[in-house]
C-alpha cells in the first residue's frame, strides 16, 4: 500500500497541489471549514433524533415523538450550513485580495439570501424556505460569494466607490466604500430573483434531473452513485437531487423484495435504496468511513489528528457532512478523486456479489444511523455474509483512500510548518 501511495503521490501531487492552492478554491475550502463547529454540533442531534436502536425500545419511541424539538439545534446549524459558509467564503476571498473582509462577507450573505424568494403564509407573514440554506444550496452560495467579492474588487480597482474625507472614522468610511458594490450586486440578484423570477436552486435541479438513469441494471446503479458523489464534490447535496428522482423507484424495489421475502420467494431486485445505504455509502456519501480510518491510524498533521477524533463518532453513524465540509472534500482536487472512484468500485463489488447470490439482496429498511455492518445484517434479513461484504468494502475504501490521504496529510504538515504556497508546491513536486 505504501508503494502504491508513493506512485500516486509522484504522479499527482504537483498538479493537484497547484490546483488546490488556487485563490478561489482556497477561499471555498477555508469558508467551508469555518462552518465546521456548527456542522459537527448539529450532526449529533441527528443521532439523538434517530437513535440506532430497535423501534420497540422506549428511548427510540421517545426520540420519535420528540424529534421535532430535538432537531431544532440541528436545523439552526448544520441544516442551514450554506448561510454560514457563504459568509466564510466571502470573508476569506476578500482577505486574499486585501479587501475589507467583513463588508465582503456581509455582501455575499445578503446576495445569497436574495436567491431564495420568501413565501407568504397567512398566519406567519413572509416565510423564508430553509431547504436551500443547507447543503442543497451550497453550489449557488459558492457562485454568489465569488460574484459578490469579484464585483467588490472590480469596483475598488476602478475607483467606483464613494470616498470619504480622512477625518471620517475607518468603520464608517469602509461602509460607504462598499455602498456601490452593494447596489450593483444586490440589484443584480434582485433582478434575477424578483423581476425574472428565476430560482437558481431549482435551475440546478432541472439541469441535473435528465441525467439520472433509472433501473436495476449495473449502469442503472452506477449512474446515480457517480452523480451523487459528483455533485457532493461541488458542495451540492447529491442525494437530495438524485434521490428525489430515484427514490420512488427504489421504494418499489424494496417493497417487492419485502413481499418476496415474506412469501419465501427469490428477491426480484438487486438495488433498492438500502443497497446503496449499507454497502456503498459506508459512513456516508463517498464511503468516507475508510478515509476516517486512514486519518485515525496514519495522520501526522496535527489538524488531521484532531479532526479525525472529532468526526469519528458521526461517521460511524453515517453522518459525514463534518468530513465533506470540514476536511474538506468539497472542491478539494486531491480528495475528490477517491471520493468519486470508491463508491463506483464498491457498487460493482456489491452488485455482482448480490447477483451471484454471495449475499442476500436487501429487503428490510433498517434505521439509517446504524453502523454499516449491523445495518447491512438487518437489511438483508439476517444474512451474516452481509457483514463480511461490508468489512471487505471498508477495506477496499481504506486501500484506495490511503495514497490520496497521505498526499493531503503531507500537504497539511507543510502548511502547519509555515511554508508558503510556492514552497509547498515545490516540496510536493519533489
PDB file of C-alpha atoms in Angstrom, residues 113-408:
ATOM      1  CA  UNK A 113     -30.351  35.298   0.713  1.00  0.00           C
ATOM      2  CA  UNK A 114     -31.714  37.131  -2.318  1.00  0.00           C
ATOM      3  CA  UNK A 115     -31.532  33.887  -4.330  1.00  0.00           C
ATOM      4  CA  UNK A 116     -34.201  32.410  -2.038  1.00  0.00           C
ATOM      5  CA  UNK A 117     -37.585  34.030  -2.574  1.00  0.00           C
ATOM      6  CA  UNK A 118     -39.725  34.244   0.605  1.00  0.00           C
ATOM      7  CA  UNK A 119     -43.274  32.903   0.516  1.00  0.00           C
ATOM      8  CA  UNK A 120     -46.374  34.365   2.147  1.00  0.00           C
ATOM      9  CA  UNK A 121     -48.006  32.463   4.997  1.00  0.00           C
ATOM     10  CA  UNK A 122     -51.406  33.729   6.167  1.00  0.00           C
ATOM     11  CA  UNK A 123     -50.538  33.288   9.820  1.00  0.00           C
ATOM     12  CA  UNK A 124     -46.798  33.969   9.894  1.00  0.00           C
ATOM     13  CA  UNK A 125     -46.396  36.507   7.115  1.00  0.00           C
ATOM     14  CA  UNK A 126     -43.337  36.201   4.879  1.00  0.00           C
ATOM     15  CA  UNK A 127     -41.503  32.896   5.421  1.00  0.00           C
ATOM     16  CA  UNK A 128     -38.034  32.057   4.114  1.00  0.00           C
ATOM     17  CA  UNK A 129     -37.779  28.422   2.910  1.00  0.00           C
ATOM     18  CA  UNK A 130     -34.851  26.815   4.731  1.00  0.00           C
ATOM     19  CA  UNK A 131     -34.027  23.917   2.395  1.00  0.00           C
ATOM     20  CA  UNK A 132     -31.820  25.981   0.086  1.00  0.00           C
ATOM     21  CA  UNK A 133     -29.936  27.377   3.071  1.00  0.00           C
ATOM     22  CA  UNK A 134     -28.421  23.920   3.608  1.00  0.00           C
ATOM     23  CA  UNK A 135     -26.144  21.674   1.584  1.00  0.00           C
ATOM     24  CA  UNK A 136     -28.585  21.747  -1.335  1.00  0.00           C
ATOM     25  CA  UNK A 137     -27.862  25.448  -1.844  1.00  0.00           C
ATOM     26  CA  UNK A 138     -24.100  25.344  -1.444  1.00  0.00           C
ATOM     27  CA  UNK A 139     -23.242  25.471  -5.152  1.00  0.00           C
ATOM     28  CA  UNK A 140     -25.288  28.645  -5.540  1.00  0.00           C
ATOM     29  CA  UNK A 141     -23.680  30.010  -2.357  1.00  0.00           C
ATOM     30  CA  UNK A 142     -20.181  29.487  -3.790  1.00  0.00           C
ATOM     31  CA  UNK A 143     -21.089  31.171  -7.062  1.00  0.00           C
ATOM     32  CA  UNK A 144     -22.761  34.107  -5.329  1.00  0.00           C
ATOM     33  CA  UNK A 145     -19.857  34.639  -2.904  1.00  0.00           C
ATOM     34  CA  UNK A 146     -17.304  34.715  -5.731  1.00  0.00           C
ATOM     35  CA  UNK A 147     -19.514  37.008  -7.828  1.00  0.00           C
ATOM     36  CA  UNK A 148     -20.002  39.376  -4.893  1.00  0.00           C
ATOM     37  CA  UNK A 149     -16.329  39.631  -3.958  1.00  0.00           C
ATOM     38  CA  UNK A 150     -15.122  39.936  -7.551  1.00  0.00           C
ATOM     39  CA  UNK A 151     -17.641  42.735  -8.156  1.00  0.00           C
ATOM     40  CA  UNK A 152     -16.460  44.424  -4.952  1.00  0.00           C
ATOM     41  CA  UNK A 153     -12.829  44.089  -6.068  1.00  0.00           C
ATOM     42  CA  UNK A 154     -13.550  45.404  -9.558  1.00  0.00           C
ATOM     43  CA  UNK A 155     -15.404  48.412  -8.142  1.00  0.00           C
ATOM     44  CA  UNK A 156     -12.488  49.277  -5.885  1.00  0.00           C
ATOM     45  CA  UNK A 157      -9.854  48.774  -8.611  1.00  0.00           C
ATOM     46  CA  UNK A 158     -11.826  51.001 -10.994  1.00  0.00           C
ATOM     47  CA  UNK A 159     -12.463  53.543  -8.215  1.00  0.00           C
ATOM     48  CA  UNK A 160     -16.225  53.042  -8.494  1.00  0.00           C
ATOM     49  CA  UNK A 161     -16.645  53.772  -4.810  1.00  0.00           C
ATOM     50  CA  UNK A 162     -17.661  56.588  -2.504  1.00  0.00           C
ATOM     51  CA  UNK A 163     -14.579  58.202  -0.971  1.00  0.00           C
ATOM     52  CA  UNK A 164     -14.937  59.794   2.442  1.00  0.00           C
ATOM     53  CA  UNK A 165     -12.700  62.507   3.943  1.00  0.00           C
ATOM     54  CA  UNK A 166      -9.755  61.326   6.090  1.00  0.00           C
ATOM     55  CA  UNK A 167     -11.485  62.666   9.218  1.00  0.00           C
ATOM     56  CA  UNK A 168     -14.277  60.089   8.917  1.00  0.00           C
ATOM     57  CA  UNK A 169     -13.820  57.033  11.185  1.00  0.00           C
ATOM     58  CA  UNK A 170     -12.467  53.985   9.278  1.00  0.00           C
ATOM     59  CA  UNK A 171     -15.551  51.862  10.045  1.00  0.00           C
ATOM     60  CA  UNK A 172     -17.852  54.494   8.537  1.00  0.00           C
ATOM     61  CA  UNK A 173     -15.530  55.000   5.578  1.00  0.00           C
ATOM     62  CA  UNK A 174     -15.478  51.250   4.795  1.00  0.00           C
ATOM     63  CA  UNK A 175     -19.265  51.139   4.915  1.00  0.00           C
ATOM     64  CA  UNK A 176     -19.637  53.899   2.333  1.00  0.00           C
ATOM     65  CA  UNK A 177     -16.832  52.395   0.237  1.00  0.00           C
ATOM     66  CA  UNK A 178     -18.861  49.211  -0.145  1.00  0.00           C
ATOM     67  CA  UNK A 179     -22.145  51.001  -0.905  1.00  0.00           C
ATOM     68  CA  UNK A 180     -21.821  50.979  -4.711  1.00  0.00           C
ATOM     69  CA  UNK A 181     -20.752  47.293  -4.885  1.00  0.00           C
ATOM     70  CA  UNK A 182     -23.745  46.507  -2.649  1.00  0.00           C
ATOM     71  CA  UNK A 183     -26.081  48.325  -5.032  1.00  0.00           C
ATOM     72  CA  UNK A 184     -24.607  46.510  -8.044  1.00  0.00           C
ATOM     73  CA  UNK A 185     -24.589  43.005  -6.553  1.00  0.00           C
ATOM     74  CA  UNK A 186     -27.886  43.114  -4.689  1.00  0.00           C
ATOM     75  CA  UNK A 187     -29.530  44.917  -7.595  1.00  0.00           C
ATOM     76  CA  UNK A 188     -28.428  42.152  -9.954  1.00  0.00           C
ATOM     77  CA  UNK A 189     -29.644  39.413  -7.605  1.00  0.00           C
ATOM     78  CA  UNK A 190     -32.960  41.212  -7.146  1.00  0.00           C
ATOM     79  CA  UNK A 191     -33.467  41.375 -10.900  1.00  0.00           C
ATOM     80  CA  UNK A 192     -32.748  37.644 -11.230  1.00  0.00           C
ATOM     81  CA  UNK A 193     -35.000  36.557  -8.347  1.00  0.00           C
ATOM     82  CA  UNK A 194     -37.761  39.184  -8.315  1.00  0.00           C
ATOM     83  CA  UNK A 195     -38.040  40.574 -11.857  1.00  0.00           C
ATOM     84  CA  UNK A 196     -37.252  37.420 -13.863  1.00  0.00           C
ATOM     85  CA  UNK A 197     -38.455  35.126 -11.028  1.00  0.00           C
ATOM     86  CA  UNK A 198     -35.556  32.779 -11.710  1.00  0.00           C
ATOM     87  CA  UNK A 199     -34.823  30.310  -8.912  1.00  0.00           C
ATOM     88  CA  UNK A 200     -31.137  29.449  -9.269  1.00  0.00           C
ATOM     89  CA  UNK A 201     -31.524  26.474  -6.925  1.00  0.00           C
ATOM     90  CA  UNK A 202     -34.364  24.982  -8.983  1.00  0.00           C
ATOM     91  CA  UNK A 203     -32.362  25.644 -12.140  1.00  0.00           C
ATOM     92  CA  UNK A 204     -29.561  23.424 -10.789  1.00  0.00           C
ATOM     93  CA  UNK A 205     -32.101  20.667 -10.079  1.00  0.00           C
ATOM     94  CA  UNK A 206     -33.581  20.894 -13.581  1.00  0.00           C
ATOM     95  CA  UNK A 207     -30.158  20.642 -15.189  1.00  0.00           C
ATOM     96  CA  UNK A 208     -29.366  17.549 -13.146  1.00  0.00           C
ATOM     97  CA  UNK A 209     -32.729  15.753 -13.422  1.00  0.00           C
ATOM     98  CA  UNK A 210     -32.463  14.445 -17.005  1.00  0.00           C
ATOM     99  CA  UNK A 211     -29.014  12.974 -16.255  1.00  0.00           C
ATOM    100  CA  UNK A 212     -30.329  10.376 -13.810  1.00  0.00           C
ATOM    101  CA  UNK A 213     -30.777   6.931 -15.320  1.00  0.00           C
ATOM    102  CA  UNK A 214     -33.264   4.691 -13.528  1.00  0.00           C
ATOM    103  CA  UNK A 215     -33.041   0.949 -13.437  1.00  0.00           C
ATOM    104  CA  UNK A 216     -31.876  -2.173 -11.677  1.00  0.00           C
ATOM    105  CA  UNK A 217     -29.054  -2.897 -14.135  1.00  0.00           C
ATOM    106  CA  UNK A 218     -25.374  -2.238 -13.466  1.00  0.00           C
ATOM    107  CA  UNK A 219     -25.426   1.068 -15.425  1.00  0.00           C
ATOM    108  CA  UNK A 220     -28.654   1.904 -13.606  1.00  0.00           C
ATOM    109  CA  UNK A 221     -26.934   1.705 -10.212  1.00  0.00           C
ATOM    110  CA  UNK A 222     -23.613   3.216 -11.284  1.00  0.00           C
ATOM    111  CA  UNK A 223     -25.019   6.438 -12.729  1.00  0.00           C
ATOM    112  CA  UNK A 224     -26.859   7.546  -9.538  1.00  0.00           C
ATOM    113  CA  UNK A 225     -23.761   6.682  -7.482  1.00  0.00           C
ATOM    114  CA  UNK A 226     -21.499   8.736  -9.743  1.00  0.00           C
ATOM    115  CA  UNK A 227     -23.873  11.701  -9.856  1.00  0.00           C
ATOM    116  CA  UNK A 228     -24.377  11.684  -6.093  1.00  0.00           C
ATOM    117  CA  UNK A 229     -20.643  11.943  -5.357  1.00  0.00           C
ATOM    118  CA  UNK A 230     -20.002  14.245  -8.311  1.00  0.00           C
ATOM    119  CA  UNK A 231     -22.453  16.845  -7.017  1.00  0.00           C
ATOM    120  CA  UNK A 232     -21.264  16.410  -3.442  1.00  0.00           C
ATOM    121  CA  UNK A 233     -17.772  17.256  -4.718  1.00  0.00           C
ATOM    122  CA  UNK A 234     -19.118  20.721  -5.535  1.00  0.00           C
ATOM    123  CA  UNK A 235     -20.970  21.008  -2.233  1.00  0.00           C
ATOM    124  CA  UNK A 236     -24.377  20.115  -3.687  1.00  0.00           C
ATOM    125  CA  UNK A 237     -26.299  17.565  -1.651  1.00  0.00           C
ATOM    126  CA  UNK A 238     -26.199  14.838  -4.286  1.00  0.00           C
ATOM    127  CA  UNK A 239     -28.753  12.560  -2.685  1.00  0.00           C
ATOM    128  CA  UNK A 240     -31.281  15.376  -2.329  1.00  0.00           C
ATOM    129  CA  UNK A 241     -31.239  15.677  -6.136  1.00  0.00           C
ATOM    130  CA  UNK A 242     -30.635  12.110  -7.302  1.00  0.00           C
ATOM    131  CA  UNK A 243     -32.696  10.607  -4.500  1.00  0.00           C
ATOM    132  CA  UNK A 244     -35.702  12.789  -5.296  1.00  0.00           C
ATOM    133  CA  UNK A 245     -35.819  11.275  -8.768  1.00  0.00           C
ATOM    134  CA  UNK A 246     -34.774   7.706  -7.964  1.00  0.00           C
ATOM    135  CA  UNK A 247     -36.371   7.161  -4.563  1.00  0.00           C
ATOM    136  CA  UNK A 248     -39.895   6.283  -5.796  1.00  0.00           C
ATOM    137  CA  UNK A 249     -38.362   3.500  -7.894  1.00  0.00           C
ATOM    138  CA  UNK A 250     -36.116   2.358  -5.042  1.00  0.00           C
ATOM    139  CA  UNK A 251     -39.105   2.166  -2.711  1.00  0.00           C
ATOM    140  CA  UNK A 252     -40.966  -0.023  -5.186  1.00  0.00           C
ATOM    141  CA  UNK A 253     -37.942  -2.323  -5.383  1.00  0.00           C
ATOM    142  CA  UNK A 254     -37.746  -2.566  -1.589  1.00  0.00           C
ATOM    143  CA  UNK A 255     -41.478  -3.244  -1.256  1.00  0.00           C
ATOM    144  CA  UNK A 256     -41.344  -6.027  -3.837  1.00  0.00           C
ATOM    145  CA  UNK A 257     -38.283  -7.553  -2.179  1.00  0.00           C
ATOM    146  CA  UNK A 258     -40.036  -7.436   1.199  1.00  0.00           C
ATOM    147  CA  UNK A 259     -43.124  -9.149  -0.268  1.00  0.00           C
ATOM    148  CA  UNK A 260     -40.973 -11.862  -1.845  1.00  0.00           C
ATOM    149  CA  UNK A 261     -39.026 -12.345   1.392  1.00  0.00           C
ATOM    150  CA  UNK A 262     -42.237 -12.740   3.375  1.00  0.00           C
ATOM    151  CA  UNK A 263     -43.513 -15.292   0.844  1.00  0.00           C
ATOM    152  CA  UNK A 264     -40.249 -17.228   0.853  1.00  0.00           C
ATOM    153  CA  UNK A 265     -39.626 -16.429  -2.819  1.00  0.00           C
ATOM    154  CA  UNK A 266     -36.412 -15.228  -4.556  1.00  0.00           C
ATOM    155  CA  UNK A 267     -35.924 -11.483  -4.194  1.00  0.00           C
ATOM    156  CA  UNK A 268     -36.551  -9.825  -7.576  1.00  0.00           C
ATOM    157  CA  UNK A 269     -34.447  -6.660  -7.260  1.00  0.00           C
ATOM    158  CA  UNK A 270     -30.765  -6.115  -6.585  1.00  0.00           C
ATOM    159  CA  UNK A 271     -30.682  -2.420  -5.793  1.00  0.00           C
ATOM    160  CA  UNK A 272     -33.315  -0.783  -3.597  1.00  0.00           C
ATOM    161  CA  UNK A 273     -32.083   2.284  -1.739  1.00  0.00           C
ATOM    162  CA  UNK A 274     -30.851   0.032   1.079  1.00  0.00           C
ATOM    163  CA  UNK A 275     -28.348  -1.475  -1.379  1.00  0.00           C
ATOM    164  CA  UNK A 276     -26.588   1.904  -1.517  1.00  0.00           C
ATOM    165  CA  UNK A 277     -27.137   2.803   2.128  1.00  0.00           C
ATOM    166  CA  UNK A 278     -25.394  -0.210   3.638  1.00  0.00           C
ATOM    167  CA  UNK A 279     -22.849  -1.350   1.076  1.00  0.00           C
ATOM    168  CA  UNK A 280     -21.848   1.827  -0.822  1.00  0.00           C
ATOM    169  CA  UNK A 281     -22.415   4.839   1.446  1.00  0.00           C
ATOM    170  CA  UNK A 282     -20.470   3.325   4.339  1.00  0.00           C
ATOM    171  CA  UNK A 283     -20.007   6.218   6.728  1.00  0.00           C
ATOM    172  CA  UNK A 284     -21.904   8.484   4.332  1.00  0.00           C
ATOM    173  CA  UNK A 285     -21.569   9.600   0.712  1.00  0.00           C
ATOM    174  CA  UNK A 286     -18.175   8.711  -0.712  1.00  0.00           C
ATOM    175  CA  UNK A 287     -17.772   5.822   1.765  1.00  0.00           C
ATOM    176  CA  UNK A 288     -15.788   8.216   3.934  1.00  0.00           C
ATOM    177  CA  UNK A 289     -15.553   5.853   6.893  1.00  0.00           C
ATOM    178  CA  UNK A 290     -12.497   4.445   5.119  1.00  0.00           C
ATOM    179  CA  UNK A 291     -10.978   7.919   4.997  1.00  0.00           C
ATOM    180  CA  UNK A 292     -11.676   8.495   8.693  1.00  0.00           C
ATOM    181  CA  UNK A 293      -9.936   5.202   9.480  1.00  0.00           C
ATOM    182  CA  UNK A 294      -6.889   6.363   7.483  1.00  0.00           C
ATOM    183  CA  UNK A 295      -6.855   9.628   9.424  1.00  0.00           C
ATOM    184  CA  UNK A 296      -7.186   7.937  12.809  1.00  0.00           C
ATOM    185  CA  UNK A 297      -4.431   5.410  12.087  1.00  0.00           C
ATOM    186  CA  UNK A 298      -1.900   7.265   9.960  1.00  0.00           C
ATOM    187  CA  UNK A 299      -2.305  11.070  10.198  1.00  0.00           C
ATOM    188  CA  UNK A 300       0.800  13.118  11.009  1.00  0.00           C
ATOM    189  CA  UNK A 301      -0.804  16.539  10.589  1.00  0.00           C
ATOM    190  CA  UNK A 302      -1.938  17.978  13.911  1.00  0.00           C
ATOM    191  CA  UNK A 303      -5.119  19.276  12.297  1.00  0.00           C
ATOM    192  CA  UNK A 304      -6.000  15.881  10.835  1.00  0.00           C
ATOM    193  CA  UNK A 305      -5.270  14.067  14.109  1.00  0.00           C
ATOM    194  CA  UNK A 306      -7.710  16.276  15.990  1.00  0.00           C
ATOM    195  CA  UNK A 307     -10.145  16.330  13.091  1.00  0.00           C
ATOM    196  CA  UNK A 308     -10.258  12.525  12.904  1.00  0.00           C
ATOM    197  CA  UNK A 309     -11.187  12.246  16.566  1.00  0.00           C
ATOM    198  CA  UNK A 310     -13.920  14.885  16.192  1.00  0.00           C
ATOM    199  CA  UNK A 311     -15.634  13.254  13.195  1.00  0.00           C
ATOM    200  CA  UNK A 312     -15.181   9.575  14.097  1.00  0.00           C
ATOM    201  CA  UNK A 313     -18.449   9.168  16.025  1.00  0.00           C
ATOM    202  CA  UNK A 314     -20.720  10.913  13.454  1.00  0.00           C
ATOM    203  CA  UNK A 315     -19.009   8.921  10.681  1.00  0.00           C
ATOM    204  CA  UNK A 316     -19.685   5.642  12.462  1.00  0.00           C
ATOM    205  CA  UNK A 317     -23.380   6.538  12.364  1.00  0.00           C
ATOM    206  CA  UNK A 318     -23.276   7.516   8.662  1.00  0.00           C
ATOM    207  CA  UNK A 319     -23.253  11.284   9.182  1.00  0.00           C
ATOM    208  CA  UNK A 320     -20.352  12.604   7.142  1.00  0.00           C
ATOM    209  CA  UNK A 321     -21.128  16.266   6.474  1.00  0.00           C
ATOM    210  CA  UNK A 322     -18.384  17.090   9.024  1.00  0.00           C
ATOM    211  CA  UNK A 323     -15.937  15.175   6.796  1.00  0.00           C
ATOM    212  CA  UNK A 324     -17.215  16.523   3.480  1.00  0.00           C
ATOM    213  CA  UNK A 325     -17.255  20.145   4.617  1.00  0.00           C
ATOM    214  CA  UNK A 326     -14.636  20.023   7.359  1.00  0.00           C
ATOM    215  CA  UNK A 327     -11.662  18.312   5.726  1.00  0.00           C
ATOM    216  CA  UNK A 328     -12.920  19.490   3.252  1.00  0.00           C
ATOM    217  CA  UNK A 329     -13.643  17.173   0.339  1.00  0.00           C
ATOM    218  CA  UNK A 330     -15.697  19.846  -1.401  1.00  0.00           C
ATOM    219  CA  UNK A 331     -13.610  21.241  -4.286  1.00  0.00           C
ATOM    220  CA  UNK A 332     -10.515  19.546  -2.878  1.00  0.00           C
ATOM    221  CA  UNK A 333      -8.717  18.248  -6.001  1.00  0.00           C
ATOM    222  CA  UNK A 334      -6.728  15.687  -4.005  1.00  0.00           C
ATOM    223  CA  UNK A 335      -9.607  14.064  -2.099  1.00  0.00           C
ATOM    224  CA  UNK A 336     -12.336  14.365  -4.742  1.00  0.00           C
ATOM    225  CA  UNK A 337     -10.740  11.644  -6.875  1.00  0.00           C
ATOM    226  CA  UNK A 338     -11.115   8.759  -4.385  1.00  0.00           C
ATOM    227  CA  UNK A 339     -14.389  10.238  -3.127  1.00  0.00           C
ATOM    228  CA  UNK A 340     -15.896   9.594  -6.577  1.00  0.00           C
ATOM    229  CA  UNK A 341     -13.986   6.431  -7.518  1.00  0.00           C
ATOM    230  CA  UNK A 342     -14.507   4.403  -4.329  1.00  0.00           C
ATOM    231  CA  UNK A 343     -18.345   4.285  -4.395  1.00  0.00           C
ATOM    232  CA  UNK A 344     -18.194   3.156  -8.025  1.00  0.00           C
ATOM    233  CA  UNK A 345     -15.834   0.311  -7.079  1.00  0.00           C
ATOM    234  CA  UNK A 346     -17.974  -0.670  -4.076  1.00  0.00           C
ATOM    235  CA  UNK A 347     -21.112  -0.604  -6.218  1.00  0.00           C
ATOM    236  CA  UNK A 348     -19.573  -3.008  -8.738  1.00  0.00           C
ATOM    237  CA  UNK A 349     -18.359  -5.364  -5.970  1.00  0.00           C
ATOM    238  CA  UNK A 350     -21.730  -5.371  -4.211  1.00  0.00           C
ATOM    239  CA  UNK A 351     -23.751  -5.658  -7.405  1.00  0.00           C
ATOM    240  CA  UNK A 352     -22.001  -8.819  -8.543  1.00  0.00           C
ATOM    241  CA  UNK A 353     -21.895 -10.262  -5.008  1.00  0.00           C
ATOM    242  CA  UNK A 354     -25.688  -9.897  -4.900  1.00  0.00           C
ATOM    243  CA  UNK A 355     -26.217 -11.041  -8.495  1.00  0.00           C
ATOM    244  CA  UNK A 356     -24.173 -14.209  -7.896  1.00  0.00           C
ATOM    245  CA  UNK A 357     -26.002 -14.987  -4.661  1.00  0.00           C
ATOM    246  CA  UNK A 358     -22.971 -14.451  -2.446  1.00  0.00           C
ATOM    247  CA  UNK A 359     -25.094 -12.192  -0.269  1.00  0.00           C
ATOM    248  CA  UNK A 360     -28.850 -11.690   0.020  1.00  0.00           C
ATOM    249  CA  UNK A 361     -30.448  -8.660  -1.600  1.00  0.00           C
ATOM    250  CA  UNK A 362     -31.813  -6.123   0.856  1.00  0.00           C
ATOM    251  CA  UNK A 363     -35.471  -6.334   1.835  1.00  0.00           C
ATOM    252  CA  UNK A 364     -35.653  -4.522   5.193  1.00  0.00           C
ATOM    253  CA  UNK A 365     -35.411  -0.781   5.920  1.00  0.00           C
ATOM    254  CA  UNK A 366     -33.122  -0.561   8.955  1.00  0.00           C
ATOM    255  CA  UNK A 367     -32.533   2.780  10.787  1.00  0.00           C
ATOM    256  CA  UNK A 368     -30.025   4.695   8.655  1.00  0.00           C
ATOM    257  CA  UNK A 369     -27.947   5.737  11.683  1.00  0.00           C
ATOM    258  CA  UNK A 370     -26.888   2.168  12.450  1.00  0.00           C
ATOM    259  CA  UNK A 371     -23.205   1.298  11.922  1.00  0.00           C
ATOM    260  CA  UNK A 372     -22.892  -0.295   8.472  1.00  0.00           C
ATOM    261  CA  UNK A 373     -22.224  -3.944   9.442  1.00  0.00           C
ATOM    262  CA  UNK A 374     -25.276  -4.018  11.732  1.00  0.00           C
ATOM    263  CA  UNK A 375     -27.480  -2.184   9.243  1.00  0.00           C
ATOM    264  CA  UNK A 376     -26.426  -4.475   6.396  1.00  0.00           C
ATOM    265  CA  UNK A 377     -27.112  -7.573   8.517  1.00  0.00           C
ATOM    266  CA  UNK A 378     -30.637  -6.372   9.329  1.00  0.00           C
ATOM    267  CA  UNK A 379     -31.369  -5.079   5.809  1.00  0.00           C
ATOM    268  CA  UNK A 380     -30.545  -8.459   4.269  1.00  0.00           C
ATOM    269  CA  UNK A 381     -32.841 -10.295   6.656  1.00  0.00           C
ATOM    270  CA  UNK A 382     -30.081 -11.508   8.950  1.00  0.00           C
ATOM    271  CA  UNK A 383     -27.512 -12.661   6.357  1.00  0.00           C
ATOM    272  CA  UNK A 384     -24.142 -12.892   8.146  1.00  0.00           C
ATOM    273  CA  UNK A 385     -22.392 -12.674   4.777  1.00  0.00           C
ATOM    274  CA  UNK A 386     -23.553  -9.063   4.534  1.00  0.00           C
ATOM    275  CA  UNK A 387     -21.281  -8.226   7.474  1.00  0.00           C
ATOM    276  CA  UNK A 388     -18.339  -9.825   5.644  1.00  0.00           C
ATOM    277  CA  UNK A 389     -19.135  -7.860   2.484  1.00  0.00           C
ATOM    278  CA  UNK A 390     -19.310  -4.589   4.411  1.00  0.00           C
ATOM    279  CA  UNK A 391     -15.924  -5.289   6.009  1.00  0.00           C
ATOM    280  CA  UNK A 392     -14.457  -6.099   2.573  1.00  0.00           C
ATOM    281  CA  UNK A 393     -15.856  -2.842   1.186  1.00  0.00           C
ATOM    282  CA  UNK A 394     -14.455  -0.865   4.111  1.00  0.00           C
ATOM    283  CA  UNK A 395     -11.032  -2.451   3.498  1.00  0.00           C
ATOM    284  CA  UNK A 396     -11.220  -1.565  -0.201  1.00  0.00           C
ATOM    285  CA  UNK A 397     -12.131   2.027   0.644  1.00  0.00           C
ATOM    286  CA  UNK A 398      -9.211   2.311   3.087  1.00  0.00           C
ATOM    287  CA  UNK A 399      -6.768   0.970   0.470  1.00  0.00           C
ATOM    288  CA  UNK A 400      -7.948   3.400  -2.219  1.00  0.00           C
ATOM    289  CA  UNK A 401      -8.205   6.401   0.098  1.00  0.00           C
ATOM    290  CA  UNK A 402      -4.756   5.791   1.642  1.00  0.00           C
ATOM    291  CA  UNK A 403      -2.441   7.223  -1.080  1.00  0.00           C
ATOM    292  CA  UNK A 404      -4.577  10.310  -1.539  1.00  0.00           C
ATOM    293  CA  UNK A 405      -4.854  10.773   2.212  1.00  0.00           C
ATOM    294  CA  UNK A 406      -1.050  10.537   2.508  1.00  0.00           C
ATOM    295  CA  UNK A 407      -0.660  13.203  -0.153  1.00  0.00           C
ATOM    296  CA  UNK A 408      -3.112  15.510   1.592  1.00  0.00           C
TER     297      UNK A 408
END
